[in-house]
Coordinates of C-alpha atoms and ligand atoms in Angstrom, one line a residue:
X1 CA 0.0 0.0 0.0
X2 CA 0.9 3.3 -0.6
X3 CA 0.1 6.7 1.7
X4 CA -1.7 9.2 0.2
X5 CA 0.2 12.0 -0.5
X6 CA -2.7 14.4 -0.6
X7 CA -3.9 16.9 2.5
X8 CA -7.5 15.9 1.1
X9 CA -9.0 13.7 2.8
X10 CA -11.2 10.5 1.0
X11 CA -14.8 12.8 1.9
X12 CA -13.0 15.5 0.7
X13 CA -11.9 14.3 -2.4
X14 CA -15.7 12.3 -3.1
X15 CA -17.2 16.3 -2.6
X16 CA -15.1 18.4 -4.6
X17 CA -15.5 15.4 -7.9
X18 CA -19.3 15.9 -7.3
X19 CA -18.8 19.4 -7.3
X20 CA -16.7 19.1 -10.8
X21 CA -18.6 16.6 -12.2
X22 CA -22.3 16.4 -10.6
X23 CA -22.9 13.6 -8.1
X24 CA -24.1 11.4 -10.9
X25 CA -21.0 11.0 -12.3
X26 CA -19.5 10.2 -9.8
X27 CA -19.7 6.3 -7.8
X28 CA -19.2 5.7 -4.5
X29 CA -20.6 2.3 -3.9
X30 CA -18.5 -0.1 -1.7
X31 CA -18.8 -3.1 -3.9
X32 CA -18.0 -1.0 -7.0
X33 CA -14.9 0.6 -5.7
X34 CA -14.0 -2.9 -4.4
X35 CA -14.0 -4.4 -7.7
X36 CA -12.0 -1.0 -9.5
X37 CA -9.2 -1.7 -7.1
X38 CA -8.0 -4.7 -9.3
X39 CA -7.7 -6.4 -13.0
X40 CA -8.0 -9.6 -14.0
X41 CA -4.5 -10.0 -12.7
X42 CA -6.2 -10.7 -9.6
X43 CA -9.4 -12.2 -11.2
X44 CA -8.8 -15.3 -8.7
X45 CA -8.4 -13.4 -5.3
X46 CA -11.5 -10.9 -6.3
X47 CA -13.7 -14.0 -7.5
X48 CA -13.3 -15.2 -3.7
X49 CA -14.0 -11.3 -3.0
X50 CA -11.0 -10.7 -1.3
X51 CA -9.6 -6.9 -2.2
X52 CA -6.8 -6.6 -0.1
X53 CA -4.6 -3.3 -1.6
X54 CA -6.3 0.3 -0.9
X55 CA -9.6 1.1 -1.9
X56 CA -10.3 3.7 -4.5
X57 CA -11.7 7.2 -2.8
X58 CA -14.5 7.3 -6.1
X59 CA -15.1 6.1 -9.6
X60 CA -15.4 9.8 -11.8
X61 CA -17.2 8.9 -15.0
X62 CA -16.1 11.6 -17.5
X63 CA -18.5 12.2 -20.3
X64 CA -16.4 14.6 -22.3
X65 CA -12.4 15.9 -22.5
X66 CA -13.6 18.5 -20.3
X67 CA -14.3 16.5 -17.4
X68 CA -11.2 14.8 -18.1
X69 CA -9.3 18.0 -17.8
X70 CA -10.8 19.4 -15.1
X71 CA -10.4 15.7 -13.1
X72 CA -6.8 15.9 -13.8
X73 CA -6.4 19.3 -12.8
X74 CA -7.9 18.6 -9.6
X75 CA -5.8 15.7 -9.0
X76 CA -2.6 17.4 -10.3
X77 CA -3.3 20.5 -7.8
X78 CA -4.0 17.9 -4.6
X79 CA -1.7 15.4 -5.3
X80 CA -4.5 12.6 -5.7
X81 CA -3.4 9.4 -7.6
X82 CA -5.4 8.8 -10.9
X83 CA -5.8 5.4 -12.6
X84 CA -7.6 6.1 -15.5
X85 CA -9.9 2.9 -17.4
X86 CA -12.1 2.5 -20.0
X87 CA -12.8 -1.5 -21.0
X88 CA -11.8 -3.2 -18.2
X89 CA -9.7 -5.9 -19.5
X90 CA -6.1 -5.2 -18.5
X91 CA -4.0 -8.2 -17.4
X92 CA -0.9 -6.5 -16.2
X93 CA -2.0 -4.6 -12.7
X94 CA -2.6 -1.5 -14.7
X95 CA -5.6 -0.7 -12.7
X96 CA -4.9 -1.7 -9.4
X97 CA -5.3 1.5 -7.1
X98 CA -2.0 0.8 -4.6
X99 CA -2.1 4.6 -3.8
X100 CA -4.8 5.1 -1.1
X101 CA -7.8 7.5 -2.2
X102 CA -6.9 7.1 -5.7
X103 CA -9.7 8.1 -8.1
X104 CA -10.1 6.0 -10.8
X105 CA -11.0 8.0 -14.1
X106 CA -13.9 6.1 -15.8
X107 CA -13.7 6.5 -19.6
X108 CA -16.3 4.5 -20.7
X109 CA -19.5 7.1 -21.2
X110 CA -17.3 8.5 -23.7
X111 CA -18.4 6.8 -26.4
X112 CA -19.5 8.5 -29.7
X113 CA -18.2 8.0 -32.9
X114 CA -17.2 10.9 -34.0
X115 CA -15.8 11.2 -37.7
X116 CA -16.1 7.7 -40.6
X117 CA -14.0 9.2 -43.2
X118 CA -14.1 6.4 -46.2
X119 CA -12.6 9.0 -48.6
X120 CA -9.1 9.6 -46.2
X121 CA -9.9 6.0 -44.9
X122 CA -9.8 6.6 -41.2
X123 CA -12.1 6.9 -38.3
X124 CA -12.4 9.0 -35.2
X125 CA -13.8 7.8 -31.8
X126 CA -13.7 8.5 -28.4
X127 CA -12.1 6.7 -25.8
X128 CA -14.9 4.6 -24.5
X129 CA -16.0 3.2 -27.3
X130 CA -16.2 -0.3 -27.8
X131 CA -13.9 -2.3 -30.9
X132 CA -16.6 -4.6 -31.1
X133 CA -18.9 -1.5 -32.0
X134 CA -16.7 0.1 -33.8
X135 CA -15.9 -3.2 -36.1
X136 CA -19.6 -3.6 -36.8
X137 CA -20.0 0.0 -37.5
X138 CA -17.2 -0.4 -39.8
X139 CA -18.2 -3.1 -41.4
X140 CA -21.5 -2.4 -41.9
X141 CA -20.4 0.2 -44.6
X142 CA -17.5 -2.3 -46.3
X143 CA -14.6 -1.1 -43.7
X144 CA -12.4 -2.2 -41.1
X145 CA -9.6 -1.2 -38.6
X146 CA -7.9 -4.9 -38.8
X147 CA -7.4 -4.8 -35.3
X148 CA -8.8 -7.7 -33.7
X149 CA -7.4 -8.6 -30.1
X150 CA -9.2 -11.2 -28.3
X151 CA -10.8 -9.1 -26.1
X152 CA -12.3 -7.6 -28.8
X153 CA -15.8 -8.0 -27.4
X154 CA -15.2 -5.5 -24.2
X155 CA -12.0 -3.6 -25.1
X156 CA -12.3 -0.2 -25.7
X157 CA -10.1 2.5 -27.6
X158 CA -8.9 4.4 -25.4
X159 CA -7.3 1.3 -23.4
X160 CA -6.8 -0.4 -26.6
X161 CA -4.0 2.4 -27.4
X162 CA -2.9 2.5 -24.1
X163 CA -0.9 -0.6 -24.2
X164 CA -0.1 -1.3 -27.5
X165 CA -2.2 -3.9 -27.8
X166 CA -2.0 -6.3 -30.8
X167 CA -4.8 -8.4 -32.5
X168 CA -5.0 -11.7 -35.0
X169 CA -4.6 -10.0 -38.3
X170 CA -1.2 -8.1 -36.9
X171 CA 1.0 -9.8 -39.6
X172 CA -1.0 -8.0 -42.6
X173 CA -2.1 -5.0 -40.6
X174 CA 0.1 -4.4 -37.7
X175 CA -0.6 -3.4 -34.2
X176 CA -2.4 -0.1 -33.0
X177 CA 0.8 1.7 -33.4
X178 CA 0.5 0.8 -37.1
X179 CA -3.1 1.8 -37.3
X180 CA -3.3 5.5 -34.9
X181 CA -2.9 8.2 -37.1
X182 CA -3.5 11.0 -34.7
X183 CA -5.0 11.3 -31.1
X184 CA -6.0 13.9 -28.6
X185 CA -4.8 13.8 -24.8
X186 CA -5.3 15.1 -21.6
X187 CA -1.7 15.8 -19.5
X188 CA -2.2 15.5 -16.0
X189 CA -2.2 19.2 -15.3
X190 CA -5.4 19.2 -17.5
X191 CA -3.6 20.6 -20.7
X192 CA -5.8 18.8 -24.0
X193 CA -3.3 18.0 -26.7
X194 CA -4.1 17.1 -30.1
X195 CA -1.7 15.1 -32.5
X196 CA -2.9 15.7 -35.8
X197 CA -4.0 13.4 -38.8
X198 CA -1.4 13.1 -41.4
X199 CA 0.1 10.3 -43.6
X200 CA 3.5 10.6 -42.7
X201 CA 5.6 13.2 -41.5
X202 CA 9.1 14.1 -40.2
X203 CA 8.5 17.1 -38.0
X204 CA 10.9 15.6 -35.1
X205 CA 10.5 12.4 -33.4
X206 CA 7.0 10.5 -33.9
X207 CA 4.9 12.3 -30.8
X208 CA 2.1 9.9 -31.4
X209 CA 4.7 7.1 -29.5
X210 CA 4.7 9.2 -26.2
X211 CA 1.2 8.2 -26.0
X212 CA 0.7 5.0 -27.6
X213 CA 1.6 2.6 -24.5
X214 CA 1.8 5.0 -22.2
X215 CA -0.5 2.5 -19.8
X216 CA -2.2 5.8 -18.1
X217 CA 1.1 6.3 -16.7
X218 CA 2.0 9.7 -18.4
X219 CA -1.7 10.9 -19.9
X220 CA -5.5 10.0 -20.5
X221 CA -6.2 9.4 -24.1
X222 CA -9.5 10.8 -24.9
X223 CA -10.1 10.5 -28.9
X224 CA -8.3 8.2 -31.4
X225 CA -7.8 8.6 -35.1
X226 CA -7.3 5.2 -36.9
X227 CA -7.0 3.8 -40.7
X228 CA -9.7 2.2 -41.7
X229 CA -9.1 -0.7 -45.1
X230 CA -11.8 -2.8 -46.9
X231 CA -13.6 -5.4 -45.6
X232 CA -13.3 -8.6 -47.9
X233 CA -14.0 -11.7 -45.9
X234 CA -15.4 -13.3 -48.8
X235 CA -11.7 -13.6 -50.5
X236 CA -10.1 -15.2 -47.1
X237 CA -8.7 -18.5 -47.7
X238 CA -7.9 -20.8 -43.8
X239 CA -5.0 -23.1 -44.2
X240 CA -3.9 -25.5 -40.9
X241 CA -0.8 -27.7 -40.6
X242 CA 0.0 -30.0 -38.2
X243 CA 3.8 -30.4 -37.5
X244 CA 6.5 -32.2 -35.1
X245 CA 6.8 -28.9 -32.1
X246 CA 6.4 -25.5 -32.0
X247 CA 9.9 -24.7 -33.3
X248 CA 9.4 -26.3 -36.4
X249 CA 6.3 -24.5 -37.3
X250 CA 7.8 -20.9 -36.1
X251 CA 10.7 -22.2 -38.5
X252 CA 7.5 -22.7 -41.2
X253 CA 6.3 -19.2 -40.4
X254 CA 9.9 -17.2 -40.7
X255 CA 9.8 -19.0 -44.4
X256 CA 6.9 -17.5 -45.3
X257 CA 7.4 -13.9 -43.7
X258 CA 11.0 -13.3 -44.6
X259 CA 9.7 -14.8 -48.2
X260 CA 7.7 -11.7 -48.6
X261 CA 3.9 -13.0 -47.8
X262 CA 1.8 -11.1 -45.6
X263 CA -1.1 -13.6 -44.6
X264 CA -3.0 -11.7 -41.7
X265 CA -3.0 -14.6 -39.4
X266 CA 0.2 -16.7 -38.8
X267 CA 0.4 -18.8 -35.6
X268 CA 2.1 -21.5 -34.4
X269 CA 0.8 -23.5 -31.2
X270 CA 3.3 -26.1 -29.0
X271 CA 1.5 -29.5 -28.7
X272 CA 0.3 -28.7 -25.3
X273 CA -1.6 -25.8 -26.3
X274 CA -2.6 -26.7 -29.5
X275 CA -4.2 -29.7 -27.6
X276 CA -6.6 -27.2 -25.6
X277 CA -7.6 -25.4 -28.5
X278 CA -7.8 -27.9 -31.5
X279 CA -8.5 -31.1 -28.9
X280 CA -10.9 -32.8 -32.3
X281 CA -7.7 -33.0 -34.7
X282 CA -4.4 -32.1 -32.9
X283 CA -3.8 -35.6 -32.0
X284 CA -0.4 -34.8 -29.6
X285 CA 1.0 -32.8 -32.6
X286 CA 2.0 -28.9 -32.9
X287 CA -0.8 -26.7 -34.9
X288 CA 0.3 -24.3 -37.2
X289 CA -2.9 -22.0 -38.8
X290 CA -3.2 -19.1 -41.1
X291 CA -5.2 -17.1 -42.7
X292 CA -4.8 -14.7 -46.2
X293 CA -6.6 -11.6 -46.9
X294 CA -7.6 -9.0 -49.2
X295 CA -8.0 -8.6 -52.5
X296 CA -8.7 -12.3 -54.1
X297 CA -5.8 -12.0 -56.4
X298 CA -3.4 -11.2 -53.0
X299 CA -5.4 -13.7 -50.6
X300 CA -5.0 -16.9 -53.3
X301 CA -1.2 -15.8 -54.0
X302 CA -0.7 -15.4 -50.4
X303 CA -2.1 -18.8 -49.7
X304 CA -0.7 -20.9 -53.0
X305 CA 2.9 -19.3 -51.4
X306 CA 2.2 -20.6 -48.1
X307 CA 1.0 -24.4 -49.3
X308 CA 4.7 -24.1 -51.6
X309 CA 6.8 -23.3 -48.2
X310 CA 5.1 -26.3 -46.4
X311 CA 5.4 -28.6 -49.4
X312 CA 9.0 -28.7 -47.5
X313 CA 7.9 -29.2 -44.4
X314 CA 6.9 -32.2 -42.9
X315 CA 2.9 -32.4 -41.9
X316 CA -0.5 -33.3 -42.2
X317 CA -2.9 -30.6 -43.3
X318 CA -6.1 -29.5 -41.4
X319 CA -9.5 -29.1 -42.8
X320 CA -9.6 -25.2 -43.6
X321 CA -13.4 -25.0 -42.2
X322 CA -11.9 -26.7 -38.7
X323 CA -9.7 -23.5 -38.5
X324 CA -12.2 -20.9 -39.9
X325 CA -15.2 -22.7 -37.0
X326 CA -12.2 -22.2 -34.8
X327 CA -11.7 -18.4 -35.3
X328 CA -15.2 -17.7 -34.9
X329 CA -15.6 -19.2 -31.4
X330 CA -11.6 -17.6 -30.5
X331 CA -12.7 -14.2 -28.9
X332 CA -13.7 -13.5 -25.2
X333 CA -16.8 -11.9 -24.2
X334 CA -18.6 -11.6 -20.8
X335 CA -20.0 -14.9 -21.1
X336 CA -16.6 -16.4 -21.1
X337 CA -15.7 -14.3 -18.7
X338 CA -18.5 -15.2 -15.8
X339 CA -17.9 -19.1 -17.0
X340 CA -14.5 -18.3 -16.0
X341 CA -15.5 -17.3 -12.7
X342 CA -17.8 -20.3 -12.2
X343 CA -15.0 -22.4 -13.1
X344 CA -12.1 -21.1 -10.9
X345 CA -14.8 -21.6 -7.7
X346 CA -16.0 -24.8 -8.6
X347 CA -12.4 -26.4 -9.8
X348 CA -9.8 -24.0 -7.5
X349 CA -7.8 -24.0 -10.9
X350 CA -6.7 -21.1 -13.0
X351 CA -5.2 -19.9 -16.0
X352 CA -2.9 -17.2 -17.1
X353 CA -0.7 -16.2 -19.8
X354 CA 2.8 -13.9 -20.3
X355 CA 3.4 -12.7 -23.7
X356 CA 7.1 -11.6 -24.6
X357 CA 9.2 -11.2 -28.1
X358 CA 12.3 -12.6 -28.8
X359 CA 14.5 -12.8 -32.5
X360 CA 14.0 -15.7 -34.5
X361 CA 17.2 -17.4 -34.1
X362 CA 16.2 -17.2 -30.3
X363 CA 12.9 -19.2 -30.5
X364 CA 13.7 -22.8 -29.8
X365 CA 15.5 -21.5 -26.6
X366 CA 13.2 -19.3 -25.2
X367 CA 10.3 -22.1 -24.9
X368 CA 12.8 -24.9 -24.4
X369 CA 14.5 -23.0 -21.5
X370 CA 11.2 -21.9 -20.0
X371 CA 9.2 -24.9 -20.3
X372 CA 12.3 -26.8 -18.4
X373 CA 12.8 -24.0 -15.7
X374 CA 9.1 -24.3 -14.8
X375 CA 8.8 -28.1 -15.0
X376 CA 11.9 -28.5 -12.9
X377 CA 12.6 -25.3 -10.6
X378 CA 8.7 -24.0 -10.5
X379 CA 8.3 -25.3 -6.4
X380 CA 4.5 -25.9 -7.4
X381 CA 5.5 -27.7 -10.7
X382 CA 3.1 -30.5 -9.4
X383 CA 0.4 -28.8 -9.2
X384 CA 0.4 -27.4 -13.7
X385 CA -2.0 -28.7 -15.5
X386 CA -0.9 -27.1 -19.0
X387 CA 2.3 -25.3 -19.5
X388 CA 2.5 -24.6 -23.4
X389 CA 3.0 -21.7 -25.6
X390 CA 2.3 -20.0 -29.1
X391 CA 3.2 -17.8 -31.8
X392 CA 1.1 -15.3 -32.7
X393 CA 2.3 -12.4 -34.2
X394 CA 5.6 -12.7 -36.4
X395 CA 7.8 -9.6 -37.7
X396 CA 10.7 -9.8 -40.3
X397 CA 13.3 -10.1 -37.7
X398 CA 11.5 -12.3 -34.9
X399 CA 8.0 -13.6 -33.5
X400 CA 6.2 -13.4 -30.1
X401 CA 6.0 -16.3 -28.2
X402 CA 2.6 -16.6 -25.6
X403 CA 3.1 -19.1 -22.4
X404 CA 0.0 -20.1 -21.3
X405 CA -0.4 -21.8 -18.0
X406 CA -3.0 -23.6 -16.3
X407 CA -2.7 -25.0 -12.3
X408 CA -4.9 -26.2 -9.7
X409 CA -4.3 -24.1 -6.4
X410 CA -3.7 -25.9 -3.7
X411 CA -3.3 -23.2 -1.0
X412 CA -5.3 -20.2 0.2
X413 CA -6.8 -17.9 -1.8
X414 CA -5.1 -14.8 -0.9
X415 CA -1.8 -16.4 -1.5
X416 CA -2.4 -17.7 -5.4
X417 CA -0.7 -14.4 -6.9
X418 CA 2.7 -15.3 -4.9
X419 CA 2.9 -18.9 -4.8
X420 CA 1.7 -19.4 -8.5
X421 CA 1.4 -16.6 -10.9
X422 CA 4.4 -14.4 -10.2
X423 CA 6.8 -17.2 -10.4
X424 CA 6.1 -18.5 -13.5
X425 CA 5.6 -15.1 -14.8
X426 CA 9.0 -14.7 -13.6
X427 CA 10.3 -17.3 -15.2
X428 CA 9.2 -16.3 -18.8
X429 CA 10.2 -12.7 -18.4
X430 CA 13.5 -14.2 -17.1
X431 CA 14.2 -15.7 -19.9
X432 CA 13.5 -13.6 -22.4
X433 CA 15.7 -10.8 -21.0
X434 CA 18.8 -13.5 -21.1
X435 CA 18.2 -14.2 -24.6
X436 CA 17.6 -10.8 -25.6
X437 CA 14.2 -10.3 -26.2
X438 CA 11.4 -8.2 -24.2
X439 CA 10.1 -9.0 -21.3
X440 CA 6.2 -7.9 -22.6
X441 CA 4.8 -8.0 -26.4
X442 CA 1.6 -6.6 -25.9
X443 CA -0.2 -6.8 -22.1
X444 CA 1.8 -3.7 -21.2
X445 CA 4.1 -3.9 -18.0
X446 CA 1.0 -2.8 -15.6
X447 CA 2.3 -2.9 -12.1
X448 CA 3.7 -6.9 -12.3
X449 CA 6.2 -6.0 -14.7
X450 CA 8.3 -3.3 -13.2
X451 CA 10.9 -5.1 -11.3
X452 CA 12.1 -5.4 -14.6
X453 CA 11.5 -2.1 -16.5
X454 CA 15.5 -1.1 -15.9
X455 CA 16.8 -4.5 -17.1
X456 CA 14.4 -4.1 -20.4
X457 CA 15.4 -0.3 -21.1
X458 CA 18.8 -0.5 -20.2
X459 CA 20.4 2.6 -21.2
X460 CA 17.4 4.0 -22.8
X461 CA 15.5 3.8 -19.4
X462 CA 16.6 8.0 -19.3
X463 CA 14.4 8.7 -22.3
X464 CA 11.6 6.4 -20.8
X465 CA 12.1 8.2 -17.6
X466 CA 12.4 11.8 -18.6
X467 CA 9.0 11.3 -19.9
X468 CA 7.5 10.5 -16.5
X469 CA 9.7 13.9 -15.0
X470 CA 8.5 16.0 -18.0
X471 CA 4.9 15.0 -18.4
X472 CA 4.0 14.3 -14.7
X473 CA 6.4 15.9 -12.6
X474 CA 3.9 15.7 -9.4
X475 CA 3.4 12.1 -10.1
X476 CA -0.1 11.6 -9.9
X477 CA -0.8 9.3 -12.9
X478 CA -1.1 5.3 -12.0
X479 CA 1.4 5.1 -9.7
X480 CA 3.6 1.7 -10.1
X481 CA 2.2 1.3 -13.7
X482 CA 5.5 1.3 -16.2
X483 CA 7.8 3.2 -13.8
X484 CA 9.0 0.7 -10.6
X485 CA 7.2 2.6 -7.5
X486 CA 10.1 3.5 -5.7
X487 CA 10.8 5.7 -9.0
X488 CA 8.6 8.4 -9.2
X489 CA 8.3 12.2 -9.6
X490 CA 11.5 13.2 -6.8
X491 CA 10.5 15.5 -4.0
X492 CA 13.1 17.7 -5.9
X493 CA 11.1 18.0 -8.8
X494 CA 7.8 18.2 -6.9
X495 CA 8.9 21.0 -5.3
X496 CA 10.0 22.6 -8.4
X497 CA 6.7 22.5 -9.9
X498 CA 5.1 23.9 -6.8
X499 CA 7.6 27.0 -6.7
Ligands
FAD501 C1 -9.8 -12.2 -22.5 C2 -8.7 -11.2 -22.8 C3 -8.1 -11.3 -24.1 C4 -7.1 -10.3 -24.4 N1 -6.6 -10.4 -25.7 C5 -5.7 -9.4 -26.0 C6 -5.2 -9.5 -27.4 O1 -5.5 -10.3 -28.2 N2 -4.3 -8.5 -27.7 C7 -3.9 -7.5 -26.8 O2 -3.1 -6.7 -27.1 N3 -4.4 -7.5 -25.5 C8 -5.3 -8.4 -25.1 N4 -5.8 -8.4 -23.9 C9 -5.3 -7.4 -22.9 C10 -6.3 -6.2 -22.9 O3 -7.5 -6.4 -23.4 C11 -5.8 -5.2 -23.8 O4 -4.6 -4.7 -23.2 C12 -6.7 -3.9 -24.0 O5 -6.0 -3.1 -24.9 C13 -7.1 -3.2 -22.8 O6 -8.2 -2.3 -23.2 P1 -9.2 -1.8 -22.1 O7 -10.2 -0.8 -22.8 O8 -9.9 -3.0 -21.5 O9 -8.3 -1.1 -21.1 P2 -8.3 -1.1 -19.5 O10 -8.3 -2.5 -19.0 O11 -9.4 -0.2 -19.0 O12 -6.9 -0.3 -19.2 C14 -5.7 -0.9 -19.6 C15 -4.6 0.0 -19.2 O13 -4.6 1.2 -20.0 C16 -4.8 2.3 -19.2 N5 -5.9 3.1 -19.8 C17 -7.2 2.7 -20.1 N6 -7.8 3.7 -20.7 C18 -6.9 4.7 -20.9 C19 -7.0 6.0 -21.5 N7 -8.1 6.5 -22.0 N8 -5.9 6.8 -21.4 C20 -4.8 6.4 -20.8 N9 -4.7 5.2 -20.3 C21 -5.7 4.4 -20.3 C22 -5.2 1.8 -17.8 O14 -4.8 2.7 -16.8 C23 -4.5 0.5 -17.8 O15 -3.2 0.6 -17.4 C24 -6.7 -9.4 -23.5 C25 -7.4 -9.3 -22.2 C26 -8.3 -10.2 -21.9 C27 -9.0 -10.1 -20.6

């Protein structure tokens, strides 16, 4: 936990919001402010309803960039922590509130597309509103972003840019920082900024990037601008493989990126995950699945040059409708969600996942190393149920690889977090340091990650941190989230800003 730093007390804080805001806007209800002190990285310890880190003061729903200005300024002013959210869905810690009396700044009623622009292909939205809405909106008129994360269904924009987040078609359409063309944002002093929309430029270094991953840490993003591209389903062509282990099919997928193909989809599961996902054909083997789009002419050449790299590659092929019936069933919604609740009290078993990146020629390591470290040095190594990985998003240069690990938790509640999930997390972000890689490819560090933000940054941690000094000098934004906690705003430079 973490002392206020405010004179304000919590009743003072909760009056001056509804003063700013209007006592509608603002929620004070015990269970809700239980449940907006943690993410799903607690999701097992809050299904049992146990919230044991400080309690947010209120939940301040902004409705426009004015409320989120003058919520800021308040906070900047008074020294209040502020962990701003919009969807919900963060993995990583991001919106735990480990500052007493934070306020946590509610995006979500911000929610109006603003601007469809078919002509300049892009779209502008506000921060709340929801990629599955968006998506249908688009398509509903022939367009698309081509971002599809999983959590698709309850993400929203705002948080969506936040971390960087990546979805399935990332090989042919990249991730958000491929798709934002301009933004606005709110500094914590209450200052809007708006980066404009252009195609390119090279007026200094690219500004959007301050903002793009900046986790809540540094600003609160309150409109996006993103490309939109056609919508052509109808040309997609599915193609499945299985093959020996995950190596050899992240071998299969380097052929066909560094070959020149852009297939949207390109994944490669181990033989233990593939096993959870494609239990009716896997058979004990590694999958590999992907999918080309666009035009017809591209999706067909894309596909006839992936079926010509495989022709070399020992496997069996998959039924393409098995992988197309699997991609419609692949994203998470709140009915997944509560069944995952149901299951984690009935069964006292639980999943999670760490994401990281690493070259290609450091692939086979990375999962070999991990899977042995947390088969033989994991103390609770008895207790995994499925300890697998995948590739899911490949670059010219490397690939991600995506652990996933399941256990049955055989001690108290309270304790899961510490005697399952940070360990094994630990061991994966280990790893990929050693080897080179990063410790996160697209969850975001959130509060979980920072014992390692130095080691990932090295020397380049000054530019990361003179971001923090510049743009929050008072240190009021998410404390813990990005920057490790003990590395915050110095008195020095709080006291500067107050002379
Ligand atoms: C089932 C599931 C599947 C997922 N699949 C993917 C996936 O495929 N790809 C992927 O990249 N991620 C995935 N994630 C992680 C998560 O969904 C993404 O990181 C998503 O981008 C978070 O968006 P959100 O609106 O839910 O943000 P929130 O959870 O509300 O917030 C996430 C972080 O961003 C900050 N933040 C939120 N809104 C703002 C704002 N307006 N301005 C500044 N900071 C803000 C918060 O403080 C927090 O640190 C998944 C998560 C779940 C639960």
């Amino acid at each position: 936990m973490v002392t206020s730093r405010s004179a304000l007390s919590r009743e003072e804080i909760v009056t001056r919001l509804q003063e700013i805001l209007g006592t509608d806007q603002v929620e004070t209800e015990a269970q809700a402010l239980r449940e907006a002190s943690v993410d799903r990285f607690k999701k097992y310890t809050s299904v049992h309803g146990i919230f044991d880190g400080p309690i947010p003061s209120a939940i301040a729903y902004a409705r426009s960039t004015a409320d989120v200005s003058a919520i800021l300024a308040f906070a900047d002013e008074n020294l209040v922590n502020v962990v701003p959210r919009t969807g919900r869905t963060a993995t990583e810690g991001g919106l735990e509130t480990i500052v007493e009396d934070s306020i946590v700044l509610d995006g979500s009623r911000m929610d109006a597309i603003l601007d469809i622009d078919p002509v300049d292909m892009m779209v502008t939205a506000q921060c709340g509103v929801p990629l599955q809405l968006l998506e249908d909106t688009l398509r509903a008129q022939g367009l698309t972003t081509g971002h599809s994360p999983q959590s698709k269904p309850l993400a929203q924009m705002g948080g969506l840019v936040a971390t960087r987040s990546i979805g399935q078609f990332s090989t042919l359409y990249g991730g958000i920082e491929d798709m934002v063309i301009g933004l606005e944002a709110v500094l914590p002093d209450g200052e809007v900024v708006r980066i404009k929309n252009v195609p390119r430029r090279a007026a200094g270094p690219d500004i959007r990037h301050i903002m793009i991953g900046n986790e809540g840490a540094l600003a609160v993003i309150t409109e996006v601008t993103v490309k939109v591209f056609t919508y052509q389903p109808e040309n997609n062509r599915f193609l499945g493989y299985l093959v020996d282990s995950l190596p050899a099919g992240v071998a299969g997928l380097r052929e066909i990126i560094v070959a020149g193909y852009r297939p949207s989809v390109a994944r490669a599961y181990s033989e233990e995950d593939a096993a959870q996902h494609f239990s009716h054909f896997a058979d004990g083997k590694a999958v590999v699945v992907v999918v080309a789009e666009g035009p017809k002419g591209v999706a067909d050449a894309t596909a006839a040059g992936v079926e010509e790299i495989f022709a070399s590659i020992p496997h069996e092929k998959v039924d393409p409708a098995l992988i197309e019936n699997w991609f419609d069933n692949l994203n998470w919604g709140q009915d997944k969600i509560d069944a995952e609740k149901r299951e984690m009290l009935e069964k006292a078993r639980l999943g999670y996942t760490t994401e990281v990146s690493i070259d290609w020629s450091g692939v086979e390591e990375l999962f070999e190393s991990v899977m042995r470290r947390a088969r033989t040095e994991f103390p609770r190594a008895a207790d995994l149920r499925m300890l697998g990985a995948h590739s899911s998003h490949s670059y010219q240069t490397g690939t991600n690889l995506y652990f996933v690990y399941d256990y049955d938790i055989a001690c108290e509640p309270r304790e899961e977090i510490t005697e399952y999930h940070e360990p094994l997390n630990a061991i994966v972000v280990e790893e990929a340091l050693r080897l080179g890689g990063s410790m996160v490819h697209h969850h975001g560090i959130g509060k979980y990650r920072t014992p390692w933000t130095h080691e990932e940054h090295g020397s380049a941690y000054r530019l990361l941190r003179t971001l923090k000094d510049g743009l929050d000098p008072r240190g009021i934004m998410n404390r813990g989230t990005i920057y490790p906690l003990d590395d915050v705003a110095t008195p020095e430079a709080e006291m500067a800003t107050r002379a």
